[in-house]
Each structure stands twice: as structure tokens, then as C-alpha cells.
PDB file of C-alpha atoms in Angstrom:
ATOM      1  CA  UNK A   1      10.029 -33.220  47.967  1.00 90.00           C
ATOM      2  CA  UNK A   2      12.042 -32.691  44.371  1.00 96.00           C
ATOM      3  CA  UNK A   3       8.632 -33.171  43.302  1.00 96.00           C
ATOM      4  CA  UNK A   4       6.637 -30.198  41.709  1.00 92.00           C
ATOM      5  CA  UNK A   5       2.899 -32.425  41.236  1.00 82.00           C
ATOM      6  CA  UNK A   6       2.363 -35.753  41.988  1.00 86.00           C
ATOM      7  CA  UNK A   7       3.875 -38.565  41.127  1.00 88.00           C
ATOM      8  CA  UNK A   8       1.429 -42.221  39.978  1.00 90.00           C
ATOM      9  CA  UNK A   9       3.823 -44.810  38.656  1.00 93.00           C
ATOM     10  CA  UNK A  10       0.562 -45.982  37.001  1.00 91.00           C
ATOM     11  CA  UNK A  11       0.191 -42.518  34.609  1.00 90.00           C
ATOM     12  CA  UNK A  12       3.915 -42.763  33.899  1.00 91.00           C
ATOM     13  CA  UNK A  13       4.172 -46.788  32.822  1.00 92.00           C
ATOM     14  CA  UNK A  14       1.115 -46.176  30.282  1.00 86.00           C
ATOM     15  CA  UNK A  15       2.847 -43.007  28.598  1.00 79.00           C
ATOM     16  CA  UNK A  16       2.321 -43.618  24.655  1.00 77.00           C
ATOM     17  CA  UNK A  17       4.909 -44.810  22.541  1.00 77.00           C
ATOM     18  CA  UNK A  18       8.787 -44.190  23.455  1.00 83.00           C
ATOM     19  CA  UNK A  19      11.599 -45.392  23.230  1.00 88.00           C
ATOM     20  CA  UNK A  20      11.748 -46.719  26.425  1.00 88.00           C
ATOM     21  CA  UNK A  21       9.043 -48.449  25.728  1.00 90.00           C
ATOM     22  CA  UNK A  22      10.470 -51.269  23.594  1.00 91.00           C
ATOM     23  CA  UNK A  23      13.016 -52.210  26.155  1.00 95.00           C
ATOM     24  CA  UNK A  24      10.443 -52.837  28.701  1.00 96.00           C
ATOM     25  CA  UNK A  25      11.686 -50.135  31.271  1.00 97.00           C
ATOM     26  CA  UNK A  26       8.945 -49.993  33.925  1.00 97.00           C
ATOM     27  CA  UNK A  27       9.400 -47.126  37.085  1.00 97.00           C
ATOM     28  CA  UNK A  28       9.057 -49.205  39.634  1.00 98.00           C
ATOM     29  CA  UNK A  29       9.087 -46.853  42.938  1.00 98.00           C
ATOM     30  CA  UNK A  30       9.708 -42.571  44.164  1.00 97.00           C
ATOM     31  CA  UNK A  31      11.073 -41.631  46.992  1.00 97.00           C
ATOM     32  CA  UNK A  32      11.103 -38.011  48.566  1.00 95.00           C
ATOM     33  CA  UNK A  33      13.968 -38.006  45.832  1.00 96.00           C
ATOM     34  CA  UNK A  34      14.719 -40.810  44.156  1.00 98.00           C
ATOM     35  CA  UNK A  35      12.997 -42.200  40.826  1.00 98.00           C
ATOM     36  CA  UNK A  36      13.725 -45.934  40.078  1.00 99.00           C
ATOM     37  CA  UNK A  37      12.863 -47.597  37.198  1.00 98.00           C
ATOM     38  CA  UNK A  38      13.706 -51.233  36.038  1.00 99.00           C
ATOM     39  CA  UNK A  39      14.697 -53.102  32.804  1.00 99.00           C
ATOM     40  CA  UNK A  40      14.434 -57.119  31.537  1.00 99.00           C
ATOM     41  CA  UNK A  41      17.491 -58.063  30.439  1.00 99.00           C
ATOM     42  CA  UNK A  42      16.482 -60.018  27.754  1.00 98.00           C
ATOM     43  CA  UNK A  43      18.004 -61.361  24.402  1.00 98.00           C
ATOM     44  CA  UNK A  44      16.872 -57.784  23.038  1.00 96.00           C
ATOM     45  CA  UNK A  45      18.684 -56.113  24.658  1.00 98.00           C
ATOM     46  CA  UNK A  46      22.448 -58.503  24.412  1.00 98.00           C
ATOM     47  CA  UNK A  47      25.585 -56.972  22.165  1.00 97.00           C
ATOM     48  CA  UNK A  48      27.022 -60.221  20.858  1.00 97.00           C
ATOM     49  CA  UNK A  49      28.814 -60.933  23.507  1.00 97.00           C
ATOM     50  CA  UNK A  50      25.587 -62.312  25.200  1.00 98.00           C
ATOM     51  CA  UNK A  51      25.171 -59.321  28.428  1.00 98.00           C
ATOM     52  CA  UNK A  52      23.688 -55.900  28.465  1.00 99.00           C
ATOM     53  CA  UNK A  53      24.620 -53.444  25.770  1.00 98.00           C
ATOM     54  CA  UNK A  54      26.395 -50.341  27.246  1.00 98.00           C
ATOM     55  CA  UNK A  55      23.595 -48.509  24.692  1.00 98.00           C
ATOM     56  CA  UNK A  56      20.600 -50.531  26.456  1.00 98.00           C
ATOM     57  CA  UNK A  57      21.761 -48.911  29.766  1.00 99.00           C
ATOM     58  CA  UNK A  58      22.134 -45.638  28.385  1.00 98.00           C
ATOM     59  CA  UNK A  59      18.977 -45.580  27.663  1.00 98.00           C
ATOM     60  CA  UNK A  60      18.045 -46.490  30.871  1.00 98.00           C
ATOM     61  CA  UNK A  61      19.238 -44.126  32.700  1.00 99.00           C
ATOM     62  CA  UNK A  62      18.377 -41.436  30.167  1.00 98.00           C
ATOM     63  CA  UNK A  63      15.072 -42.515  30.274  1.00 97.00           C
ATOM     64  CA  UNK A  64      14.669 -42.630  34.340  1.00 98.00           C
ATOM     65  CA  UNK A  65      16.304 -38.776  34.744  1.00 98.00           C
ATOM     66  CA  UNK A  66      14.201 -37.475  32.283  1.00 97.00           C
ATOM     67  CA  UNK A  67      11.114 -38.299  33.395  1.00 96.00           C
ATOM     68  CA  UNK A  68      12.864 -37.294  37.112  1.00 98.00           C
ATOM     69  CA  UNK A  69      13.062 -34.637  35.332  1.00 98.00           C
ATOM     70  CA  UNK A  70       9.734 -33.581  33.776  1.00 95.00           C
ATOM     71  CA  UNK A  71       8.591 -34.329  37.404  1.00 96.00           C
ATOM     72  CA  UNK A  72      10.589 -31.809  39.100  1.00 97.00           C
ATOM     73  CA  UNK A  73      10.425 -28.846  35.949  1.00 97.00           C
ATOM     74  CA  UNK A  74       7.255 -26.714  35.227  1.00 95.00           C
ATOM     75  CA  UNK A  75       6.193 -28.892  32.198  1.00 92.00           C
ATOM     76  CA  UNK A  76       2.867 -25.499  31.238  1.00 94.00           C
ATOM     77  CA  UNK A  77       6.337 -23.758  30.301  1.00 96.00           C
ATOM     78  CA  UNK A  78       9.529 -25.744  30.072  1.00 97.00           C
ATOM     79  CA  UNK A  79      10.254 -28.703  28.672  1.00 96.00           C
ATOM     80  CA  UNK A  80      13.274 -30.755  29.605  1.00 97.00           C
ATOM     81  CA  UNK A  81      15.155 -32.910  27.272  1.00 96.00           C
ATOM     82  CA  UNK A  82      18.491 -34.076  27.129  1.00 96.00           C
ATOM     83  CA  UNK A  83      22.285 -31.682  26.863  1.00 97.00           C
ATOM     84  CA  UNK A  84      25.285 -34.971  27.931  1.00 98.00           C
ATOM     85  CA  UNK A  85      25.033 -38.587  28.920  1.00 99.00           C
ATOM     86  CA  UNK A  86      28.083 -40.701  30.278  1.00 98.00           C
ATOM     87  CA  UNK A  87      27.950 -44.572  32.226  1.00 99.00           C
ATOM     88  CA  UNK A  88      30.665 -46.440  33.274  1.00 99.00           C
ATOM     89  CA  UNK A  89      30.276 -49.644  32.941  1.00 98.00           C
ATOM     90  CA  UNK A  90      31.394 -51.529  35.681  1.00 99.00           C
ATOM     91  CA  UNK A  91      30.053 -54.907  35.927  1.00 98.00           C
ATOM     92  CA  UNK A  92      28.422 -57.399  33.160  1.00 98.00           C
ATOM     93  CA  UNK A  93      25.350 -58.496  33.538  1.00 99.00           C
ATOM     94  CA  UNK A  94      23.451 -61.682  30.761  1.00 98.00           C
ATOM     95  CA  UNK A  95      19.940 -62.770  32.273  1.00 98.00           C
ATOM     96  CA  UNK A  96      17.022 -60.907  34.799  1.00 99.00           C
ATOM     97  CA  UNK A  97      16.581 -57.679  35.648  1.00 99.00           C
ATOM     98  CA  UNK A  98      18.513 -54.186  36.488  1.00 99.00           C
ATOM     99  CA  UNK A  99      16.831 -50.906  38.528  1.00 99.00           C
ATOM    100  CA  UNK A 100      18.306 -47.539  37.805  1.00 99.00           C
ATOM    101  CA  UNK A 101      17.730 -45.148  41.034  1.00 99.00           C
ATOM    102  CA  UNK A 102      18.167 -41.635  39.721  1.00 99.00           C
ATOM    103  CA  UNK A 103      18.611 -39.222  42.443  1.00 99.00           C
ATOM    104  CA  UNK A 104      19.380 -35.278  41.854  1.00 99.00           C
ATOM    105  CA  UNK A 105      22.956 -33.544  41.835  1.00 99.00           C
ATOM    106  CA  UNK A 106      21.579 -30.992  41.102  1.00 99.00           C
ATOM    107  CA  UNK A 107      17.655 -28.846  40.021  1.00 98.00           C
ATOM    108  CA  UNK A 108      18.897 -24.503  38.851  1.00 98.00           C
ATOM    109  CA  UNK A 109      16.138 -22.887  36.555  1.00 96.00           C
ATOM    110  CA  UNK A 110      18.292 -24.065  33.131  1.00 98.00           C
ATOM    111  CA  UNK A 111      19.595 -27.552  34.090  1.00 98.00           C
ATOM    112  CA  UNK A 112      18.993 -30.525  36.148  1.00 99.00           C
ATOM    113  CA  UNK A 113      22.534 -33.007  36.867  1.00 99.00           C
ATOM    114  CA  UNK A 114      20.916 -36.162  37.042  1.00 99.00           C
ATOM    115  CA  UNK A 115      23.609 -39.630  39.169  1.00 99.00           C
ATOM    116  CA  UNK A 116      22.463 -43.073  38.247  1.00 99.00           C
ATOM    117  CA  UNK A 117      23.123 -46.023  39.352  1.00 99.00           C
ATOM    118  CA  UNK A 118      22.445 -49.735  38.066  1.00 99.00           C
ATOM    119  CA  UNK A 119      22.931 -51.890  40.023  1.00 99.00           C
ATOM    120  CA  UNK A 120      21.942 -56.433  38.836  1.00 99.00           C
ATOM    121  CA  UNK A 121      19.307 -58.579  40.649  1.00 97.00           C
ATOM    122  CA  UNK A 122      21.684 -58.563  43.116  1.00 98.00           C
ATOM    123  CA  UNK A 123      22.140 -55.529  43.875  1.00 98.00           C
ATOM    124  CA  UNK A 124      25.259 -55.011  42.928  1.00 99.00           C
ATOM    125  CA  UNK A 125      26.310 -52.100  41.124  1.00 99.00           C
ATOM    126  CA  UNK A 126      27.132 -52.807  37.621  1.00 99.00           C
ATOM    127  CA  UNK A 127      26.856 -48.722  35.797  1.00 99.00           C
ATOM    128  CA  UNK A 128      27.180 -45.699  36.501  1.00 99.00           C
ATOM    129  CA  UNK A 129      25.502 -42.616  35.331  1.00 99.00           C
ATOM    130  CA  UNK A 130      25.632 -38.822  34.729  1.00 99.00           C
ATOM    131  CA  UNK A 131      22.388 -37.462  33.042  1.00 99.00           C
ATOM    132  CA  UNK A 132      22.729 -33.703  32.263  1.00 99.00           C
ATOM    133  CA  UNK A 133      19.430 -32.385  30.778  1.00 99.00           C
ATOM    134  CA  UNK A 134      18.504 -28.313  29.381  1.00 98.00           C
ATOM    135  CA  UNK A 135      15.056 -26.994  31.435  1.00 98.00           C
ATOM    136  CA  UNK A 136      14.416 -24.444  28.167  1.00 98.00           C
ATOM    137  CA  UNK A 137      10.877 -22.999  27.590  1.00 96.00           C
ATOM    138  CA  UNK A 138       7.856 -24.776  25.101  1.00 93.00           C
ATOM    139  CA  UNK A 139       8.147 -24.857  21.622  1.00 85.00           C
ATOM    140  CA  UNK A 140       7.444 -26.811  18.965  1.00 82.00           C
ATOM    141  CA  UNK A 141      10.098 -28.675  17.065  1.00 76.00           C
TER     142      UNK A 141
END
């Protein structure tokens, strides 16, 4: 298991307001080495053509990956911040729910790299994203 501490999905889903809460992102599953979250595809996250905006997919990917890093790092001493995120949008989604499954590619002392795959309601891959996270000493900004 990669998680440093026990994980309670209820706690993850009741974090004070943050970007993901505006898009109704919900954590739904945790396994030994994956964290999964969902996001409803509604007009709130559409682009002008009536399909899921790529930026919303990236928010979903960065949200699930950043939370995963926070569950791996020693957050008493360190904080995790996104360094780089990329995404390949493979299939449009007009409605329903998308599901992001996050798994580690690299878990180092100073960086984490996550593979995030986003699927539609029928299990088709719609987006592939990679997130690199910096693990830095905790400090005020």
C-alpha cells in the first residue's frame, strides 16, 4: 500500500471549499495504489460545442493526483504542489459522469508523478493525463 495514513473518503469529500468542489468532484474509491474521483458532466463544465471542456478534465486530473500526493507525503513536514500537468483528450463527453483513476508512476522524496485516466459512463477512455507534483518543505506563502 502506498498511502502513508488511513484514508476516509468521507473526509476527502468534506474538504473546505476548493476548486474541485465547484465542479462537484467526489472521491469514490481508494485501493492499495489508486485513488478514484468522479465529476458530473453538465453545462457547468461544457465548452461552447456542448461537450466536456478540456480544462475541466485537467482540473479533475490535478485534483485527484494532488490529493493522492497528499496521502503519500508526510504532510506534517511537507506540502505538495503541482509542477506540470498535461492531458490528451481522446473522446468527447456530452453528459453523464466521468471517472478519474489515479495511479503512481514515480513516488520519490521530492517529486511524485501520477498517471490519471478519465473514463466515461460506459468505461471508454476519454482523457489521459500525467501530473508531476513537487514535495516541498511546509512553509507559509
